[in-house]
N, CA, C and O atoms as a DFTB+ gen file, in Angstrom:
424 C
 N C O
     1  1     124.697      93.431      96.689
     2  2     124.246      94.329      97.745
     3  2     122.782      94.711      97.493
     4  3     122.397      95.019      96.365
     5  1     121.995      94.688      98.531
     6  2     120.588      95.040      98.440
     7  2     120.425      96.549      98.283
     8  3     121.290      97.335      98.670
     9  1     119.298      96.919      97.708
    10  2     118.958      98.324      97.574
    11  2     118.707      98.913      98.958
    12  3     118.324      98.191      99.879
    13  1     118.918     100.205      99.110
    14  2     118.653     100.830     100.404
    15  2     117.296     101.519     100.432
    16  3     116.883     102.036     101.469
    17  1     116.590     101.529      99.279
    18  2     115.279     102.148      99.189
    19  2     114.311     101.138      98.597
    20  3     114.640     100.428      97.646
    21  1     113.103     101.079      99.171
    22  2     112.065     100.185      98.657
    23  2     110.720     100.881      98.729
    24  3     110.537     101.831      99.490
    25  1     109.776     100.395      97.926
    26  2     108.428     100.947      97.887
    27  2     107.413      99.846      98.152
    28  3     107.531      98.738      97.629
    29  1     106.408     100.163      98.974
    30  2     105.259      99.287      99.203
    31  2     104.040     100.076      98.746
    32  3     103.799     101.184      99.224
    33  1     103.270      99.508      97.823
    34  2     102.102     100.235      97.363
    35  2     101.272      99.466      96.368
    36  3     101.463      98.269      96.158
    37  1     100.336     100.186      95.754
    38  2      99.492      99.608      94.711
    39  2     100.299      99.511      93.418
    40  3     101.397     100.059      93.324
    41  1      99.757      98.821      92.434
    42  2     100.459      98.574      91.176
    43  2     100.927      99.860      90.501
    44  3     102.078      99.944      90.071
    45  1     100.052     100.862      90.402
    46  2     100.408     102.104      89.712
    47  2     101.530     102.856      90.418
    48  3     102.460     103.339      89.772
    49  1     101.446     102.957      91.733
    50  2     102.475     103.666      92.505
    51  2     103.817     102.956      92.399
    52  3     104.846     103.588      92.162
    53  1     103.799     101.642      92.574
    54  2     105.037     100.861      92.505
    55  2     105.652     100.969      91.114
    56  3     106.865     101.135      90.985
    57  1     104.828     100.875      90.073
    58  2     105.333     100.969      88.704
    59  2     106.015     102.313      88.467
    60  3     107.074     102.373      87.843
    61  1     105.415     103.379      88.961
    62  2     106.027     104.707      88.820
    63  2     107.392     104.780      89.474
    64  3     108.324     105.340      88.898
    65  1     107.523     104.229      90.652
    66  2     108.810     104.248      91.345
    67  2     109.828     103.336      90.666
    68  3     111.020     103.641      90.646
    69  1     109.363     102.224      90.111
    70  2     110.267     101.347      89.376
    71  2     110.816     102.069      88.153
    72  3     112.002     101.956      87.843
    73  1     109.954     102.813      87.453
    74  2     110.406     103.594      86.301
    75  2     111.403     104.672      86.723
    76  3     112.265     105.074      85.942
    77  1     111.274     105.130      87.958
    78  2     112.201     106.128      88.503
    79  2     113.487     105.526      89.043
    80  3     114.365     106.260      89.497
    81  1     113.618     104.203      89.003
    82  2     114.873     103.565      89.400
    83  2     114.865     102.809      90.718
    84  3     115.892     102.254      91.108
    85  1     113.724     102.770      91.421
    86  2     113.663     102.005      92.669
    87  2     113.519     100.534      92.300
    88  3     112.534     100.132      91.682
    89  1     114.503      99.744      92.683
    90  2     114.531      98.336      92.283
    91  2     113.743      97.428      93.217
    92  3     113.112      96.471      92.768
    93  1     113.775      97.721      94.504
    94  2     113.106      96.873      95.503
    95  2     111.681      97.371      95.684
    96  3     111.466      98.516      96.082
    97  1     110.701      96.507      95.391
    98  2     109.309      96.946      95.471
    99  2     108.395      95.792      95.847
   100  3     108.696      94.625      95.598
   101  1     107.264      96.153      96.456
   102  2     106.258      95.182      96.861
   103  2     104.888      95.739      96.490
   104  3     104.472      96.780      96.998
   105  1     104.195      95.040      95.603
   106  2     102.821      95.402      95.267
   107  2     101.916      94.653      96.242
   108  3     101.987      93.429      96.347
   109  1     101.070      95.391      96.952
   110  2     100.201      94.765      97.954
   111  2      98.747      95.106      97.674
   112  3      98.423      96.179      97.166
   113  1      97.877      94.158      98.021
   114  2      96.443      94.359      97.829
   115  2      95.658      94.246      99.128
   116  3      94.537      94.746      99.225
   117  1      96.247      93.585     100.134
   118  2      95.543      93.408     101.410
   119  2      96.440      93.894     102.547
   120  3      97.641      94.098     102.368
   121  1      95.836      94.074     103.713
   122  2      96.614      94.467     104.893
   123  2      97.637      93.397     105.239
   124  3      98.754      93.715     105.648
   125  1      97.269      92.140     105.079
   126  2      98.197      91.047     105.379
   127  2      99.383      91.077     104.422
   128  3     100.520      90.855     104.836
   129  1      99.122      91.352     103.131
   130  2     100.217      91.501     102.157
   131  2     101.162      92.620     102.587
   132  3     102.382      92.478     102.503
   133  1     100.588      93.734     103.048
   134  2     101.390      94.887     103.458
   135  2     102.261      94.552     104.662
   136  3     103.434      94.924     104.704
   137  1     101.699      93.857     105.634
   138  2     102.471      93.456     106.819
   139  2     103.613      92.528     106.430
   140  3     104.737      92.689     106.905
   141  1     103.328      91.560     105.568
   142  2     104.370      90.633     105.121
   143  2     105.463      91.351     104.344
   144  3     106.646      91.055     104.510
   145  1     105.064      92.301     103.491
   146  2     106.039      93.076     102.716
   147  2     106.929      93.899     103.649
   148  3     108.144      93.956     103.462
   149  1     106.323      94.531     104.645
   150  2     107.093      95.325     105.608
   151  2     108.093      94.445     106.349
   152  3     109.257      94.813     106.504
   153  1     107.635      93.282     106.806
   154  2     108.529      92.360     107.510
   155  2     109.707      91.957     106.637
   156  3     110.852      91.951     107.089
   157  1     109.421      91.620     105.383
   158  2     110.481      91.190     104.476
   159  2     111.502      92.300     104.236
   160  3     112.705      92.041     104.223
   161  1     111.034      93.527     104.048
   162  2     111.953      94.636     103.800
   163  2     112.772      94.967     105.041
   164  3     113.946      95.322     104.933
   165  1     112.166      94.854     106.214
   166  2     112.920      95.069     107.456
   167  2     113.991      93.993     107.602
   168  3     115.128      94.291     107.967
   169  1     113.629      92.742     107.319
   170  2     114.596      91.639     107.403
   171  2     115.719      91.788     106.385
   172  3     116.841      91.342     106.626
   173  1     115.418      92.419     105.239
   174  2     116.444      92.655     104.213
   175  2     117.304      93.869     104.534
   176  3     118.200      94.221     103.767
   177  1     117.031      94.506     105.668
   178  2     117.780      95.672     106.143
   179  2     117.728      96.850     105.165
   180  3     118.730      97.520     104.919
   181  1     116.528      97.084     104.614
   182  2     116.303      98.251     103.762
   183  2     116.295      99.485     104.666
   184  3     115.663      99.476     105.722
   185  1     116.991     100.540     104.257
   186  2     117.106     101.745     105.086
   187  2     115.899     102.676     104.985
   188  3     115.482     103.278     105.975
   189  1     115.339     102.786     103.770
   190  2     114.214     103.689     103.549
   191  2     113.093     102.901     102.893
   192  3     113.266     102.321     101.821
   193  1     111.932     102.889     103.556
   194  2     110.767     102.210     103.009
   195  2     109.705     103.263     102.728
   196  3     109.214     103.934     103.636
   197  1     109.364     103.393     101.457
   198  2     108.311     104.315     101.041
   199  2     107.025     103.502     100.982
   200  3     107.002     102.413     100.409
   201  1     105.964     104.022     101.568
   202  2     104.684     103.311     101.603
   203  2     103.567     104.312     101.363
   204  3     103.642     105.452     101.822
   205  1     102.537     103.894     100.652
   206  2     101.439     104.822     100.411
   207  2     100.683     105.077     101.716
   208  3     100.590     104.200     102.575
   209  1     100.152     106.280     101.849
   210  2      99.468     106.685     103.080
   211  2      98.304     105.760     103.427
   212  3      98.125     105.396     104.589
   213  1      97.524     105.386     102.438
   214  2      96.349     104.562     102.714
   215  2      96.746     103.194     103.244
   216  3      96.111     102.678     104.164
   217  1      97.777     102.609     102.682
   218  2      98.248     101.320     103.183
   219  2      98.803     101.495     104.594
   220  3      98.514     100.696     105.485
   221  1      99.595     102.534     104.791
   222  2     100.167     102.789     106.122
   223  2      99.063     103.022     107.155
   224  3      99.158     102.536     108.282
   225  1      98.018     103.763     106.778
   226  2      96.907     104.005     107.696
   227  2      96.247     102.692     108.112
   228  3      95.854     102.526     109.266
   229  1      96.126     101.763     107.166
   230  2      95.469     100.482     107.442
   231  2      96.278      99.580     108.370
   232  3      95.713      98.730     109.059
   233  1      97.598      99.762     108.390
   234  2      98.440      98.906     109.244
   235  2      99.252      99.739     110.237
   236  3     100.335      99.332     110.659
   237  1      98.728     100.892     110.602
   238  2      99.439     101.843     111.475
   239  2      99.950     101.198     112.769
   240  3     101.114     101.378     113.125
   241  1      99.107     100.462     113.463
   242  2      99.537      99.844     114.730
   243  2     100.662      98.845     114.486
   244  3     101.583      98.731     115.296
   245  1     100.588      98.128     113.382
   246  2     101.623      97.147     113.059
   247  2     102.958      97.844     112.764
   248  3     104.013      97.394     113.211
   249  1     102.899      98.933     112.013
   250  2     104.118      99.710     111.718
   251  2     104.731     100.215     113.019
   252  3     105.933     100.067     113.240
   253  1     103.914     100.807     113.874
   254  2     104.411     101.340     115.145
   255  2     105.041     100.241     115.996
   256  3     106.062     100.464     116.646
   257  1     104.436      99.062     115.991
   258  2     104.964      97.937     116.761
   259  2     106.307      97.462     116.197
   260  3     107.238      97.183     116.953
   261  1     106.401      97.372     114.871
   262  2     107.616      96.857     114.236
   263  2     108.774      97.862     114.292
   264  3     109.923      97.474     114.504
   265  1     108.475      99.131     114.106
   266  2     109.525     100.152     114.030
   267  2     109.803     100.748     115.405
   268  3     110.958     100.976     115.767
   269  1     108.753     100.995     116.163
   270  2     108.926     101.592     117.488
   271  2     109.627     102.932     117.406
   272  3     109.240     103.795     116.618
   273  1     110.654     103.109     118.215
   274  2     111.393     104.374     118.219
   275  2     112.695     104.263     117.426
   276  3     113.534     105.162     117.492
   277  1     112.872     103.181     116.683
   278  2     114.086     103.010     115.883
   279  2     114.163     104.066     114.791
   280  3     113.146     104.489     114.242
   281  1     115.371     104.479     114.490
   282  2     115.588     105.455     113.428
   283  2     115.496     104.777     112.066
   284  3     114.963     105.360     111.122
   285  1     116.003     103.568     111.955
   286  2     115.963     102.833     110.696
   287  2     115.173     101.553     110.864
   288  3     115.261     100.931     111.922
   289  1     114.425     101.140     109.899
   290  2     114.276     101.817     108.610
   291  2     113.409     103.069     108.750
   292  3     112.522     103.148     109.599
   293  1     113.695     104.029     107.899
   294  2     112.912     105.256     107.848
   295  2     111.680     104.952     106.996
   296  3     111.809     104.471     105.870
   297  1     110.511     105.223     107.517
   298  2     109.263     105.006     106.789
   299  2     108.788     106.358     106.256
   300  3     108.553     107.295     107.019
   301  1     108.654     106.437     104.947
   302  2     108.179     107.667     104.315
   303  2     106.827     107.374     103.684
   304  3     106.710     106.489     102.837
   305  1     105.818     108.109     104.094
   306  2     104.471     107.912     103.570
   307  2     104.189     108.926     102.472
   308  3     104.453     110.120     102.615
   309  1     103.642     108.415     101.368
   310  2     103.326     109.263     100.218
   311  2     101.875     109.034      99.800
   312  3     101.316     107.972     100.076
   313  1     101.261     110.010      99.142
   314  2      99.909     109.789      98.621
   315  2      99.950     108.769      97.485
   316  3     100.967     108.630      96.805
   317  1      98.850     108.063      97.285
   318  2      98.767     107.192      96.120
   319  2      98.094     107.965      94.987
   320  3      97.948     109.184      95.064
   321  1      97.689     107.254      93.942
   322  2      97.126     107.930      92.767
   323  2      95.830     108.683      93.053
   324  3      95.446     109.562      92.281
   325  1      95.155     108.353      94.148
   326  2      93.909     109.047      94.468
   327  2      94.122     110.291      95.325
   328  3      93.154     110.951      95.702
   329  1      95.358     110.616      95.633
   330  2      95.658     111.829      96.380
   331  2      95.921     111.573      97.843
   332  3      95.861     110.430      98.294
   333  1      96.215     112.633      98.601
   334  2      96.542     112.479     100.019
   335  2      95.350     112.012     100.838
   336  3      94.196     112.319     100.536
   337  1      95.666     111.260     101.882
   338  2      94.609     110.840     102.804
   339  2      94.414     111.940     103.844
   340  3      95.231     112.854     103.956
   341  1      93.341     111.841     104.589
   342  2      93.065     112.821     105.644
   343  2      93.600     112.291     106.961
   344  3      92.833     111.965     107.868
   345  1      94.919     112.207     107.061
   346  2      95.536     111.662     108.271
   347  2      95.449     112.662     109.398
   348  3      95.510     113.873     109.186
   349  1      95.306     112.135     110.603
   350  2      95.267     112.992     111.775
   351  2      96.667     113.311     112.270
   352  3      96.862     114.285     112.997
   353  1      97.655     112.490     111.877
   354  2      99.016     112.705     112.356
   355  2      99.865     113.353     111.274
   356  3      99.493     113.383     110.101
   357  1     100.986     113.858     111.684
   358  2     101.938     114.497     110.781
   359  2     103.137     113.557     110.620
   360  3     103.981     113.487     111.514
   361  1     103.229     112.831     109.494
   362  2     104.303     111.854     109.355
   363  2     105.697     112.480     109.392
   364  3     106.627     111.864     109.913
   365  1     105.860     113.671     108.857
   366  2     107.171     114.313     108.877
   367  2     107.531     114.706     110.307
   368  3     108.682     114.563     110.720
   369  1     106.564     115.193     111.055
   370  2     106.804     115.516     112.464
   371  2     107.180     114.288     113.259
   372  3     108.068     114.336     114.110
   373  1     106.496     113.175     112.978
   374  2     106.820     111.914     113.651
   375  2     108.230     111.455     113.301
   376  3     108.955     110.958     114.163
   377  1     108.621     111.619     112.039
   378  2     109.963     111.244     111.602
   379  2     111.019     112.077     112.327
   380  3     112.018     111.539     112.804
   381  1     110.799     113.381     112.409
   382  2     111.743     114.265     113.099
   383  2     111.850     113.860     114.566
   384  3     112.944     113.825     115.128
   385  1     110.719     113.556     115.179
   386  2     110.723     113.143     116.580
   387  2     111.533     111.869     116.771
   388  3     112.285     111.753     117.739
   389  1     111.388     110.903     115.852
   390  2     112.139     109.649     115.953
   391  2     113.636     109.873     115.744
   392  3     114.458     109.266     116.430
   393  1     113.988     110.742     114.798
   394  2     115.399     110.934     114.459
   395  2     116.135     111.748     115.514
   396  3     117.221     111.361     115.946
   397  1     115.551     112.886     115.938
   398  2     116.292     113.747     116.871
   399  2     115.733     113.738     118.284
   400  3     116.318     114.317     119.199
   401  1     114.594     113.076     118.453
   402  2     114.040     112.938     119.799
   403  2     113.316     114.169     120.308
   404  3     113.050     114.282     121.505
   405  1     112.993     115.096     119.413
   406  2     112.308     116.330     119.808
   407  2     111.055     116.470     118.975
   408  3     111.084     116.291     117.758
   409  1     109.947     116.791     119.637
   410  2     108.704     116.982     118.913
   411  2     108.624     118.422     118.428
   412  3     108.815     119.366     119.194
   413  1     108.336     118.567     117.138
   414  2     108.204     119.892     116.547
   415  2     106.774     120.381     116.779
   416  3     105.818     119.667     116.475
   417  1     106.624     121.595     117.316
   418  2     105.312     122.147     117.601
   419  2     105.045     123.283     116.632
   420  3     105.910     124.120     116.375
   421  1     103.810     123.296     116.091
   422  2     103.454     124.362     115.124
   423  2     102.975     125.595     115.834
   424  3     102.635     126.587     115.188
């Protein structure tokens, strides 16, 4: 049985998650690597895909196209070793909107 959680990120981030027990992982260096990794994990029916914010920002349109309004796989964006990015969107708000269909307003 395949793992239900996977990580896409740089070497340091992926290594940290592997030490924490995440077995399915993809180390990526280019946007094309990230797109291929995302496709492979979606095809493997991974339920939760953790991806670093910077990588996700670089392939945002591709993620939106592949995932759309689907609930699964759940994409969770995390900061990499250099800290949080200055994203204009709220990934948790987007996740809530996808799961329950309601936009949370601050």
